[in-house]
Coordinates of C-alpha atoms and ligand atoms in Angstrom, one line a residue:
M1 CA -25.6 -12.6 -18.3
C2 CA -22.5 -13.5 -16.3
G3 CA -22.8 -16.6 -14.1
I4 CA -20.7 -17.2 -10.9
V5 CA -19.7 -20.3 -9.1
G6 CA -17.4 -20.9 -6.1
I7 CA -16.6 -24.2 -4.4
I8 CA -14.7 -25.1 -1.3
G9 CA -14.9 -28.9 -1.3
H10 CA -12.9 -32.1 -0.8
E11 CA -12.5 -33.3 -4.4
D12 CA -11.2 -31.7 -7.6
A13 CA -13.3 -28.5 -8.0
A14 CA -12.8 -27.7 -11.7
P15 CA -15.1 -30.5 -13.1
L16 CA -17.8 -29.6 -10.5
I17 CA -17.5 -25.9 -11.4
V18 CA -17.9 -26.7 -15.1
E19 CA -21.0 -28.8 -14.2
A20 CA -22.5 -25.8 -12.3
L21 CA -21.6 -23.4 -15.0
K22 CA -23.5 -25.5 -17.5
R23 CA -26.6 -24.9 -15.4
L24 CA -26.0 -21.2 -15.8
E25 CA -25.5 -21.4 -19.6
Y26 CA -29.1 -20.4 -20.1
R27 CA -28.3 -16.9 -18.8
G28 CA -26.3 -16.3 -22.0
Y29 CA -22.5 -15.8 -22.2
D30 CA -19.7 -15.6 -24.6
S31 CA -16.6 -16.9 -22.7
A32 CA -15.9 -18.9 -19.6
G33 CA -13.1 -19.7 -17.1
V34 CA -12.1 -21.5 -13.9
A35 CA -9.4 -20.8 -11.3
T36 CA -8.3 -23.1 -8.5
L37 CA -5.6 -23.2 -5.9
H38 CA -3.1 -26.0 -5.9
D39 CA -0.1 -26.0 -3.7
G40 CA -1.6 -22.7 -2.5
Q41 CA -1.0 -21.0 -5.9
I42 CA -3.6 -19.6 -8.2
D43 CA -4.0 -21.2 -11.6
R44 CA -6.6 -20.7 -14.2
R45 CA -8.0 -21.9 -17.6
R46 CA -10.1 -19.7 -19.8
A47 CA -11.6 -19.9 -23.3
P48 CA -13.8 -17.7 -25.5
G49 CA -17.0 -19.2 -26.8
K50 CA -19.0 -22.0 -25.4
L51 CA -18.2 -24.1 -22.3
R52 CA -17.1 -27.0 -24.5
N53 CA -14.1 -24.8 -25.4
L54 CA -13.2 -24.5 -21.8
S55 CA -13.8 -28.2 -21.2
A56 CA -11.4 -28.9 -24.1
V57 CA -8.7 -26.7 -22.6
L58 CA -9.3 -28.4 -19.2
A59 CA -8.9 -31.8 -20.9
R60 CA -5.6 -30.8 -22.4
E61 CA -4.4 -29.0 -19.3
P62 CA -6.2 -30.2 -16.2
L63 CA -6.6 -27.9 -13.2
P64 CA -6.2 -29.7 -9.9
G65 CA -7.3 -28.2 -6.6
I66 CA -10.2 -28.6 -4.1
I67 CA -11.1 -24.9 -4.0
G68 CA -12.1 -22.9 -7.1
I69 CA -14.2 -20.2 -8.7
G70 CA -15.7 -20.2 -12.2
H71 CA -17.5 -17.8 -14.5
T72 CA -19.5 -17.5 -17.7
R73 CA -19.0 -14.0 -19.1
W74 CA -21.4 -11.9 -21.0
A75 CA -19.1 -9.2 -22.4
T76 CA -19.7 -5.6 -21.3
H77 CA -16.3 -3.9 -21.2
G78 CA -13.9 -5.5 -23.7
A79 CA -14.5 -8.2 -26.3
A80 CA -15.2 -11.9 -25.6
T81 CA -11.5 -12.9 -25.7
E82 CA -9.6 -15.3 -23.6
N83 CA -7.7 -12.4 -22.1
N84 CA -10.9 -10.6 -21.0
A85 CA -12.5 -13.8 -19.7
H86 CA -12.8 -14.3 -15.9
P87 CA -11.4 -15.2 -13.4
H88 CA -9.1 -12.2 -13.4
A89 CA -6.1 -12.6 -11.1
S90 CA -3.0 -11.1 -9.6
D91 CA -0.3 -13.1 -7.7
R92 CA -2.5 -12.7 -4.6
V93 CA -6.1 -13.1 -5.6
A94 CA -8.5 -14.3 -8.3
V95 CA -11.9 -12.8 -8.8
V96 CA -15.1 -13.5 -10.7
H97 CA -17.7 -10.8 -11.2
N98 CA -21.2 -10.2 -12.5
G99 CA -22.3 -6.6 -13.0
I100 CA -20.5 -3.3 -13.8
I101 CA -18.1 -1.4 -11.7
E102 CA -19.1 2.0 -12.9
N103 CA -16.2 4.0 -11.4
F104 CA -13.6 1.6 -12.8
R105 CA -11.7 4.3 -14.8
E106 CA -11.1 6.4 -11.8
L107 CA -9.9 3.3 -9.7
R108 CA -7.8 2.1 -12.6
E109 CA -6.0 5.4 -12.8
E110 CA -5.4 5.5 -9.1
L111 CA -4.1 1.9 -9.1
T112 CA -2.0 2.4 -12.2
A113 CA -0.3 5.4 -10.5
K114 CA 0.5 3.0 -7.6
G115 CA 2.3 0.7 -10.0
H116 CA -0.4 -1.9 -10.7
V117 CA -0.3 -3.2 -14.3
F118 CA -3.6 -3.7 -16.0
L119 CA -3.7 -6.5 -18.6
T120 CA -7.4 -6.5 -19.8
E121 CA -10.0 -4.1 -21.1
T122 CA -12.5 -5.1 -18.4
D123 CA -14.0 -3.1 -15.5
T124 CA -13.6 -6.2 -13.3
E125 CA -9.8 -6.1 -13.3
V126 CA -9.9 -3.2 -10.8
T127 CA -11.4 -5.5 -8.2
V128 CA -8.3 -7.7 -8.4
H129 CA -5.9 -4.9 -8.1
L130 CA -7.7 -3.0 -5.3
V131 CA -8.0 -6.1 -3.1
T132 CA -4.4 -6.9 -3.9
D133 CA -3.4 -3.4 -2.9
N134 CA -5.3 -3.7 0.4
L135 CA -3.5 -7.0 1.1
R136 CA -0.1 -5.5 0.4
A137 CA -1.0 -2.7 2.8
G138 CA -1.3 -5.3 5.5
M139 CA -5.0 -5.9 5.7
D140 CA -6.3 -9.5 6.3
P141 CA -8.5 -10.9 3.4
V142 CA -11.8 -10.0 5.0
A143 CA -10.7 -6.4 5.7
A144 CA -9.2 -6.2 2.3
A145 CA -12.4 -7.3 0.6
Q146 CA -14.6 -5.1 2.8
A147 CA -12.5 -2.0 2.1
A148 CA -12.5 -2.7 -1.6
V149 CA -16.2 -3.3 -1.9
K150 CA -16.9 0.1 -0.3
R151 CA -15.0 1.8 -3.1
F152 CA -17.1 0.2 -5.9
E153 CA -19.9 2.1 -7.5
G154 CA -22.4 0.3 -9.7
A155 CA -23.8 -3.2 -9.5
F156 CA -21.9 -6.3 -8.7
A157 CA -21.8 -9.8 -7.3
L158 CA -18.3 -11.1 -6.9
V159 CA -16.3 -14.0 -5.4
I160 CA -12.7 -13.7 -4.4
M161 CA -10.2 -16.5 -3.9
F162 CA -6.9 -15.9 -2.0
R163 CA -3.5 -17.4 -2.7
G164 CA -2.3 -19.7 0.1
D165 CA -5.7 -20.2 1.8
E166 CA -7.5 -23.3 0.6
D167 CA -10.3 -22.8 3.1
L168 CA -11.5 -19.3 2.2
L169 CA -13.8 -17.7 -0.4
I170 CA -15.3 -14.2 0.0
G171 CA -18.3 -13.1 -1.9
A172 CA -20.2 -9.8 -2.0
R173 CA -23.2 -8.5 -3.7
R174 CA -24.9 -5.2 -4.5
G175 CA -27.4 -5.1 -7.3
S176 CA -26.5 -8.5 -8.8
P177 CA -27.7 -11.8 -7.3
L178 CA -25.5 -14.1 -5.3
A179 CA -26.4 -17.2 -3.2
V180 CA -24.5 -19.2 -0.6
G181 CA -24.9 -23.0 -0.7
H182 CA -24.5 -25.1 2.4
G183 CA -23.0 -28.6 2.0
D184 CA -21.7 -31.1 4.5
G185 CA -18.3 -29.7 5.2
E186 CA -18.3 -28.0 1.8
M187 CA -19.5 -24.6 0.9
Y188 CA -20.6 -22.9 -2.3
F189 CA -21.3 -19.7 -4.0
G190 CA -23.6 -19.5 -7.1
S191 CA -25.5 -16.9 -9.1
D192 CA -28.7 -18.8 -8.3
A193 CA -29.9 -21.9 -6.5
F194 CA -30.2 -23.6 -9.9
A195 CA -26.4 -23.6 -10.3
L196 CA -26.0 -25.1 -6.9
A197 CA -28.7 -27.8 -7.2
P198 CA -26.2 -30.6 -8.0
F199 CA -24.5 -29.9 -4.6
T200 CA -27.1 -28.8 -2.2
N201 CA -30.7 -27.5 -1.8
R202 CA -29.8 -25.5 1.4
V203 CA -29.3 -21.9 0.2
T204 CA -28.9 -18.5 1.7
Y205 CA -29.7 -15.5 -0.6
L206 CA -27.4 -12.7 0.2
E207 CA -29.0 -9.3 0.7
E208 CA -28.1 -6.0 -0.8
G209 CA -24.6 -5.0 0.5
D210 CA -23.9 -8.3 2.2
L211 CA -20.4 -9.8 2.2
A212 CA -20.0 -13.5 3.0
V213 CA -16.9 -15.3 4.2
L214 CA -17.0 -19.0 3.4
R215 CA -15.0 -21.7 5.0
R216 CA -15.6 -25.4 5.0
S217 CA -17.1 -25.0 8.5
G218 CA -19.7 -22.5 7.3
A219 CA -20.5 -18.9 6.3
T220 CA -20.1 -15.7 8.2
I221 CA -22.1 -12.9 6.7
Y222 CA -21.5 -9.2 7.2
D223 CA -24.0 -6.5 6.2
S224 CA -23.0 -3.2 4.5
A225 CA -22.1 -1.7 7.9
D226 CA -19.7 -4.7 8.5
R227 CA -21.9 -6.1 11.3
I228 CA -22.2 -9.9 11.5
V229 CA -25.8 -10.8 10.5
T230 CA -27.8 -14.0 10.3
R231 CA -29.6 -14.7 7.0
P232 CA -32.1 -17.5 6.7
V233 CA -31.2 -20.8 5.0
A234 CA -34.0 -21.7 2.6
I235 CA -34.6 -25.2 1.3
T236 CA -35.0 -24.6 -2.5
Q237 CA -37.0 -26.5 -5.0
A238 CA -34.5 -25.7 -7.8
G239 CA -32.9 -29.1 -7.7
A240 CA -36.2 -30.8 -8.4
A241 CA -36.7 -29.0 -11.6
L242 CA -36.0 -31.1 -14.7
V243 CA -33.4 -29.5 -16.9
D244 CA -33.4 -31.9 -19.8
K245 CA -35.1 -31.2 -23.1
G246 CA -37.4 -34.2 -22.9
N247 CA -38.2 -35.3 -26.5
H248 CA -37.5 -31.9 -27.9
R249 CA -34.4 -30.6 -29.8
H250 CA -34.3 -27.4 -27.9
F251 CA -35.4 -26.0 -24.5
M252 CA -37.4 -23.4 -26.3
A253 CA -39.5 -26.1 -28.1
K254 CA -40.0 -27.9 -24.8
E255 CA -41.1 -24.7 -23.1
I256 CA -43.5 -23.8 -25.9
Y257 CA -45.1 -27.3 -25.6
E258 CA -45.3 -27.1 -21.8
Q259 CA -47.5 -24.0 -21.9
P260 CA -50.9 -25.8 -21.5
E261 CA -49.6 -27.5 -18.4
V262 CA -47.8 -24.7 -16.7
L263 CA -50.5 -22.1 -17.5
G264 CA -52.9 -24.6 -15.9
H265 CA -50.7 -24.8 -12.8
T266 CA -50.5 -21.1 -12.6
L267 CA -54.2 -20.5 -13.0
V268 CA -55.0 -23.0 -10.3
A269 CA -53.3 -20.7 -7.9
Y270 CA -55.5 -17.7 -8.9
V271 CA -58.9 -19.2 -9.7
N272 CA -61.6 -20.8 -7.6
A273 CA -63.0 -23.1 -10.3
V274 CA -65.9 -24.1 -8.1
N275 CA -67.2 -20.6 -7.6
E276 CA -65.9 -19.4 -11.0
S277 CA -64.2 -16.5 -9.3
I278 CA -60.7 -15.1 -8.9
A279 CA -59.0 -15.8 -5.6
L280 CA -55.6 -14.0 -5.5
P281 CA -52.9 -15.4 -3.3
G282 CA -50.9 -13.4 -0.8
P283 CA -51.7 -10.1 0.9
A284 CA -54.9 -8.5 -0.4
I285 CA -54.6 -5.4 -2.6
D286 CA -57.3 -2.8 -2.0
W287 CA -58.1 -2.3 -5.7
K288 CA -60.8 0.3 -4.9
S289 CA -58.4 2.7 -3.4
V290 CA -55.6 2.3 -6.1
S291 CA -55.5 5.6 -7.8
R292 CA -53.3 4.5 -10.7
L293 CA -51.5 1.4 -11.9
T294 CA -48.0 1.7 -13.2
M295 CA -46.5 -1.5 -14.8
V296 CA -42.8 -1.7 -15.4
A297 CA -40.8 -4.5 -17.1
C298 CA -38.2 -5.3 -19.8
G299 CA -38.3 -7.4 -23.0
T300 CA -41.0 -10.0 -23.3
S301 CA -42.2 -9.2 -19.8
S302 CA -42.8 -5.7 -20.9
I303 CA -45.0 -6.9 -23.8
A304 CA -47.0 -8.8 -21.2
T305 CA -47.6 -5.5 -19.4
N306 CA -48.7 -3.8 -22.7
I307 CA -51.4 -6.5 -23.0
A308 CA -52.3 -6.1 -19.3
Q309 CA -52.9 -2.4 -19.8
Y310 CA -55.8 -3.2 -22.1
W311 CA -57.2 -5.6 -19.5
F312 CA -56.9 -3.2 -16.5
E313 CA -58.5 -0.4 -18.5
Q314 CA -61.3 -2.4 -20.1
L315 CA -62.1 -4.8 -17.3
A316 CA -61.3 -2.8 -14.2
R317 CA -61.6 0.8 -15.5
L318 CA -58.3 1.4 -13.6
P319 CA -56.1 4.2 -15.0
S320 CA -53.0 2.3 -16.1
G321 CA -49.7 2.9 -17.8
T322 CA -46.7 0.8 -18.8
D323 CA -43.1 1.7 -18.9
I324 CA -39.9 0.0 -20.0
A325 CA -37.8 -0.2 -16.8
S326 CA -34.6 1.3 -18.3
E327 CA -36.7 4.4 -19.2
F328 CA -38.9 4.5 -16.1
R329 CA -36.0 4.5 -13.6
Y330 CA -34.5 7.8 -15.0
R331 CA -37.6 9.5 -16.4
D332 CA -38.8 11.0 -13.1
A333 CA -42.3 9.8 -13.8
V334 CA -45.1 11.5 -11.9
L335 CA -46.4 8.8 -9.5
T336 CA -49.7 9.5 -7.9
K337 CA -50.5 9.1 -4.2
G338 CA -52.1 5.7 -3.6
G339 CA -50.6 4.4 -6.8
L340 CA -49.7 0.7 -7.3
S341 CA -46.5 -0.1 -9.1
L342 CA -46.4 -3.6 -10.6
F343 CA -43.2 -5.1 -11.8
V344 CA -43.2 -8.1 -14.1
S345 CA -40.2 -10.3 -14.6
Q346 CA -39.5 -14.0 -15.3
S347 CA -36.2 -14.0 -13.4
G348 CA -37.1 -11.4 -10.8
E349 CA -33.5 -10.2 -11.1
T350 CA -33.4 -7.9 -14.2
A351 CA -31.2 -5.0 -13.1
D352 CA -33.3 -2.2 -14.6
T353 CA -36.6 -3.6 -13.4
L354 CA -35.2 -4.1 -9.9
A355 CA -33.8 -0.5 -9.8
A356 CA -37.2 0.7 -11.1
L357 CA -38.9 -1.1 -8.2
K358 CA -36.6 0.5 -5.7
H359 CA -37.3 3.9 -7.2
A360 CA -41.1 3.4 -7.0
R361 CA -40.7 2.3 -3.4
A362 CA -38.8 5.4 -2.6
E363 CA -41.7 7.4 -4.2
G364 CA -44.1 5.8 -1.8
Q365 CA -45.9 3.5 -4.2
I366 CA -47.4 0.2 -3.2
I367 CA -45.1 -2.5 -4.7
A368 CA -46.3 -5.7 -6.3
S369 CA -44.5 -8.1 -8.6
V370 CA -45.3 -10.9 -11.0
V371 CA -42.2 -13.2 -11.0
N372 CA -41.4 -16.8 -12.0
V373 CA -38.6 -17.2 -9.4
A374 CA -40.2 -17.1 -6.0
E375 CA -37.0 -16.4 -4.1
S376 CA -35.8 -13.6 -6.5
S377 CA -34.8 -10.1 -5.4
M378 CA -38.0 -8.6 -6.8
A379 CA -40.1 -11.0 -4.9
R380 CA -38.3 -10.3 -1.7
E381 CA -38.6 -6.5 -2.1
S382 CA -42.4 -6.5 -2.9
D383 CA -45.4 -5.8 -0.7
A384 CA -47.4 -8.4 -2.7
V385 CA -45.9 -11.1 -4.9
F386 CA -47.9 -12.9 -7.6
P387 CA -45.9 -15.9 -8.7
T388 CA -46.1 -17.5 -12.1
H389 CA -45.7 -21.3 -11.9
A390 CA -43.9 -21.8 -15.3
G391 CA -41.0 -23.8 -13.8
P392 CA -37.4 -22.9 -14.8
E393 CA -37.3 -21.3 -18.3
I394 CA -34.0 -22.1 -19.9
G395 CA -34.4 -20.9 -23.5
V396 CA -33.2 -17.3 -23.7
A397 CA -36.3 -16.3 -25.7
S398 CA -39.2 -16.2 -23.2
T399 CA -42.3 -18.3 -24.1
K400 CA -44.0 -20.2 -21.2
A401 CA -43.1 -17.4 -18.7
F402 CA -44.9 -14.9 -21.0
T403 CA -48.2 -16.8 -21.2
C404 CA -48.1 -17.6 -17.5
Q405 CA -47.5 -13.8 -16.8
L406 CA -50.5 -13.2 -19.0
G407 CA -52.6 -15.7 -17.0
V408 CA -51.6 -13.9 -13.7
L409 CA -52.2 -10.4 -15.1
A410 CA -55.6 -11.4 -16.5
S411 CA -56.5 -12.8 -13.1
L412 CA -55.4 -9.6 -11.4
A413 CA -57.4 -7.4 -13.9
I414 CA -60.5 -9.5 -13.3
A415 CA -60.1 -9.3 -9.5
A416 CA -59.5 -5.5 -9.8
G417 CA -62.6 -5.2 -12.0
R418 CA -64.7 -7.1 -9.5
D419 CA -63.5 -5.2 -6.5
R420 CA -63.9 -1.8 -8.2
G421 CA -67.4 -2.6 -9.3
A422 CA -66.5 -2.6 -13.0
L423 CA -67.4 -6.2 -13.4
S424 CA -70.6 -7.9 -12.2
R425 CA -70.5 -11.2 -10.5
E426 CA -71.8 -12.9 -13.7
A427 CA -69.1 -11.1 -15.8
E428 CA -66.4 -12.4 -13.3
A429 CA -67.8 -15.9 -13.6
R430 CA -68.0 -15.8 -17.4
L431 CA -64.4 -14.5 -17.7
T432 CA -63.1 -17.0 -15.2
R433 CA -64.7 -19.8 -17.1
R434 CA -63.2 -18.6 -20.3
L435 CA -59.8 -18.1 -18.8
L436 CA -59.8 -21.7 -17.5
E437 CA -60.4 -22.8 -21.1
V438 CA -57.2 -21.1 -22.3
P439 CA -54.7 -24.0 -21.5
R440 CA -56.8 -26.3 -23.7
L441 CA -57.0 -23.8 -26.5
I442 CA -53.2 -23.3 -26.4
G443 CA -53.0 -27.1 -26.8
E444 CA -55.2 -26.8 -29.9
A445 CA -53.1 -23.9 -31.3
L446 CA -50.0 -26.1 -30.9
K447 CA -51.5 -28.6 -33.4
Q448 CA -50.7 -26.1 -36.1
E449 CA -47.0 -26.9 -35.8
A450 CA -46.7 -28.6 -39.3
V451 CA -48.4 -25.7 -41.1
I452 CA -46.3 -23.2 -39.2
A453 CA -43.1 -25.1 -39.9
A454 CA -43.9 -25.0 -43.7
I455 CA -44.6 -21.2 -43.6
A456 CA -41.3 -20.7 -41.6
Q457 CA -39.4 -22.1 -44.6
E458 CA -40.6 -19.1 -46.6
I459 CA -40.1 -16.6 -43.8
A460 CA -36.5 -17.8 -43.4
K461 CA -35.8 -16.3 -46.9
A462 CA -36.9 -12.8 -45.9
R463 CA -34.6 -10.1 -44.8
D464 CA -37.4 -8.0 -43.1
V465 CA -40.7 -9.1 -41.7
L466 CA -43.5 -6.9 -40.4
F467 CA -46.1 -8.0 -37.8
M468 CA -49.3 -6.1 -37.2
G469 CA -52.4 -6.2 -35.1
R470 CA -54.9 -3.9 -33.4
G471 CA -56.0 -3.7 -29.8
L472 CA -54.9 -6.7 -27.8
A473 CA -53.3 -8.2 -31.0
Y474 CA -50.9 -5.2 -31.3
P475 CA -48.6 -6.3 -28.4
V476 CA -48.8 -9.8 -29.8
A477 CA -47.5 -8.4 -33.1
M478 CA -44.6 -6.8 -31.1
E479 CA -43.9 -10.1 -29.4
G480 CA -43.9 -11.9 -32.7
A481 CA -41.4 -9.5 -34.1
L482 CA -39.2 -9.7 -31.0
K483 CA -39.2 -13.5 -31.0
L484 CA -38.2 -13.6 -34.7
K485 CA -35.4 -11.0 -34.3
E486 CA -34.1 -12.7 -31.1
I487 CA -33.6 -16.2 -32.5
S488 CA -33.6 -16.0 -36.3
Y489 CA -31.7 -12.7 -36.6
I490 CA -34.2 -11.6 -39.3
H491 CA -35.1 -7.9 -38.9
A492 CA -38.7 -7.6 -37.8
E493 CA -41.0 -4.9 -36.5
G494 CA -44.3 -5.1 -34.7
Y495 CA -46.8 -2.4 -35.5
A496 CA -50.2 -1.2 -34.6
A497 CA -52.2 -2.0 -37.8
G498 CA -53.6 1.5 -38.0
E499 CA -50.2 3.0 -37.8
L500 CA -48.7 1.1 -40.7
K501 CA -49.7 3.8 -43.2
H502 CA -47.8 6.4 -41.3
G503 CA -44.4 5.0 -42.2
P504 CA -43.8 1.2 -42.4
I505 CA -46.0 0.7 -45.4
A506 CA -43.2 2.3 -47.4
L507 CA -41.2 -0.9 -46.8
I508 CA -43.9 -3.2 -48.3
D509 CA -43.0 -5.1 -51.5
E510 CA -43.2 -8.8 -52.4
N511 CA -40.0 -9.5 -50.4
V512 CA -41.4 -8.3 -47.1
P513 CA -43.8 -10.8 -45.5
V514 CA -46.4 -9.2 -43.3
V515 CA -47.8 -11.3 -40.4
V516 CA -51.3 -10.1 -39.5
I517 CA -52.7 -11.1 -36.2
A518 CA -56.5 -10.7 -36.4
P519 CA -58.7 -12.9 -34.3
H520 CA -62.4 -12.3 -35.1
D521 CA -63.1 -9.6 -32.6
A522 CA -64.6 -6.1 -32.6
L523 CA -61.6 -4.7 -34.5
F524 CA -61.4 -7.4 -37.1
E525 CA -62.9 -5.5 -40.0
K526 CA -60.5 -2.6 -39.3
T527 CA -57.5 -4.9 -39.3
V528 CA -58.7 -6.5 -42.5
S529 CA -58.8 -3.0 -44.1
N530 CA -55.2 -2.5 -43.2
M531 CA -54.3 -5.9 -44.5
Q532 CA -56.0 -5.0 -47.8
E533 CA -53.8 -1.9 -48.0
V534 CA -50.7 -4.1 -47.6
M535 CA -51.9 -6.6 -50.2
A536 CA -52.8 -3.8 -52.7
R537 CA -49.1 -2.9 -52.6
G538 CA -47.9 -6.4 -53.4
G539 CA -47.3 -7.3 -49.7
K540 CA -47.5 -11.0 -48.9
V541 CA -49.7 -11.6 -45.9
V542 CA -49.5 -14.5 -43.4
L543 CA -52.8 -14.3 -41.5
I544 CA -53.2 -15.6 -38.0
S545 CA -56.9 -15.8 -37.2
D546 CA -59.7 -18.2 -36.1
R547 CA -62.0 -20.0 -38.5
K548 CA -64.5 -17.2 -38.8
G549 CA -61.7 -14.7 -39.4
H550 CA -60.2 -16.8 -42.2
E551 CA -63.7 -17.2 -43.8
L552 CA -64.1 -13.4 -43.9
A553 CA -60.6 -12.4 -44.9
G554 CA -60.9 -13.1 -48.6
D555 CA -58.7 -15.3 -50.8
K556 CA -55.8 -12.9 -51.4
V557 CA -54.0 -14.0 -48.3
W558 CA -50.7 -15.7 -49.0
M559 CA -50.6 -18.2 -46.1
R560 CA -52.8 -18.9 -43.2
I561 CA -52.5 -20.1 -39.6
E562 CA -55.7 -21.0 -37.8
V563 CA -56.0 -20.6 -34.1
P564 CA -59.1 -21.9 -32.1
Q565 CA -61.9 -19.5 -31.5
C566 CA -61.7 -18.0 -28.0
D567 CA -63.0 -15.1 -26.0
P568 CA -61.4 -12.1 -27.6
V569 CA -60.2 -11.0 -24.1
F570 CA -57.9 -14.0 -23.9
A571 CA -56.9 -14.1 -27.6
P572 CA -53.3 -12.8 -26.8
L573 CA -52.5 -16.0 -24.9
V574 CA -53.7 -18.2 -27.8
C575 CA -52.2 -16.1 -30.6
A576 CA -48.8 -16.0 -28.8
V577 CA -48.4 -19.7 -29.7
P578 CA -48.2 -19.4 -33.5
V579 CA -45.8 -16.4 -33.3
Q580 CA -43.5 -18.4 -31.0
L581 CA -43.6 -21.4 -33.3
L582 CA -43.1 -19.3 -36.3
A583 CA -39.9 -17.8 -34.8
Y584 CA -38.8 -21.2 -33.6
Y585 CA -39.2 -22.9 -37.0
T586 CA -37.7 -20.0 -38.9
A587 CA -34.6 -20.2 -36.6
L588 CA -34.4 -24.0 -37.3
A589 CA -34.6 -23.3 -41.0
K590 CA -31.8 -20.8 -40.7
G591 CA -29.7 -23.0 -38.4
T592 CA -29.2 -20.4 -35.6
D593 CA -28.6 -21.2 -32.0
V594 CA -32.2 -21.3 -30.7
D595 CA -31.6 -21.6 -27.0
Q596 CA -28.7 -19.3 -26.7
P597 CA -28.9 -16.7 -29.5
R598 CA -25.9 -14.5 -30.1
N599 CA -25.4 -11.5 -27.9
L600 CA -28.5 -12.2 -25.7
A601 CA -28.7 -13.1 -22.1
K602 CA -31.5 -14.8 -20.2
S603 CA -31.2 -12.7 -17.1
V604 CA -29.9 -9.2 -17.7
T605 CA -28.3 -8.3 -14.4
V606 CA -26.5 -5.2 -15.7
E607 CA -28.2 -2.0 -16.7
Ligands
G6P1 C1 -33.8 -10.7 -21.4 C2 -34.3 -12.0 -22.0 C3 -35.8 -11.8 -22.4 C4 -36.6 -11.3 -21.2 C5 -36.0 -10.0 -20.6 C6 -36.6 -9.6 -19.3 O1 -33.7 -9.8 -22.4 O2 -33.6 -12.4 -23.1 O3 -36.3 -13.1 -22.8 O4 -37.9 -11.1 -21.6 O5 -34.6 -10.2 -20.4 O6 -36.3 -10.6 -18.3 P1 -37.2 -10.8 -17.0 O7 -36.5 -11.9 -16.3 O8 -37.2 -9.5 -16.3 O9 -38.6 -11.2 -17.5

């Protein structure tokens, strides 16, 4: 999703901006641009495609200037062309924007009637003309920005640079993230602390409705009522995080292989290994008095909530439901008194999930979140925050964040079960012991890499692939299909094994591989029956199971992936690994862009 950078410094800003934009590449984008002031005048360079295209333009036509703004654009309104790329500019201002100005048509008509000429198909261009209009009407830059921002509906983070003032950038946010970086006599804007890490670790996260005026001497921040406010300066850890790929070809591979370690780090924060009990961090949740649990998320995080629903129901006997955030926020769901709403998000910034959180708060729910970015908007707006300690996840397709979310959600479900009297002390101890074994078992599962890489050569030839499973393996099937679609562009569906005969079985022939996820658990026999139905119709089955499961599955299976035996409760964490690797190696076989798949964004900050 769009990334924003702004710098007021002492040396040429353009190369620094490109460096910071590279750190935002993981968010996903399809064009990029930079604008600076030199001799007081606005100049810009923009290019469709990857940042290397912008770098090539800058190499041919350098952009001097010690103040500048930059942007990676994920197209919403208008194609990913040079003309639609940010920064957008008039003779007076240049603007970069993340989000959607929903009332842009109305503003565009109004400004066109006043003589403004629009040159792009973007919603963003209205910001340029509105601020310019305010300046022409005699307002100073701060007043012009404040007045403009009040007219915008929708979600935005934006940074404005003004002709003739090499010591001024104005940024504002509502709905989309924006941070201020504090340097020594230099100041910065960035979509996140990660972008600013090469320059500073002193960061102020702007709050909803804030507008920040940056000069070399510091920042003045106004709230939505234009009152000057003080926001804390946090010392962030973002700079410490390694952002290289280690020995791996892709961030995604590195992140898959990091799972034993980062899941271990995460569990340490939730488990008392000596007592074999769960010890949740942060403010205590009174699980006994929770009337209902509503979990809301998007994408892979939403699949984590699907798995967690089984856990909360089975282990804690807690009435639970899950919702996709984009549906939940407009569905007018009935939320019970005393209900707990739990939001799960790697970034903590996904626009729909954040809006759903605000909706649940307005409905009087207790708000908890499971996030990987401790300083994110969701974390800041929650009553209780349960962090995952996955470290920065750069690959667009989520892997290690997912298994860490599962580790946290399993811990929460066990704690809830204990506190609600659904789990005995021995049951808690047994489950805790088994949960602590999972990082090692994931390490075992990773050893299947070579087998999976060979199977992927075959999967890469398919046009459609089905994934199926029952119980806890059903969401894993959905995750397998999602991963494959995301990075290899092969059409895939994840189905509940029992539901296959109500439709998708019509698709089965020898050209449609079916990946069956069936650890040897209470539902194994039933899944095997569904697998037989597939094979009886010529379907080619790739079976993911443990040794016992493979022994019992018969010899008609096309190809096999063995996962280590584990407690069925935690099998989703272990079975996630082969579906991630299968997607990864299939994408390699197809030669697609694994870390930045087309059209996708890491952090979806527009609805
Ligand atoms: C995007 C990413 C997915 C991610 C989803 C939710 O679609 O490509 O990998 O699962 O957003 O993101 P979140 O940060 O809220 O977990």
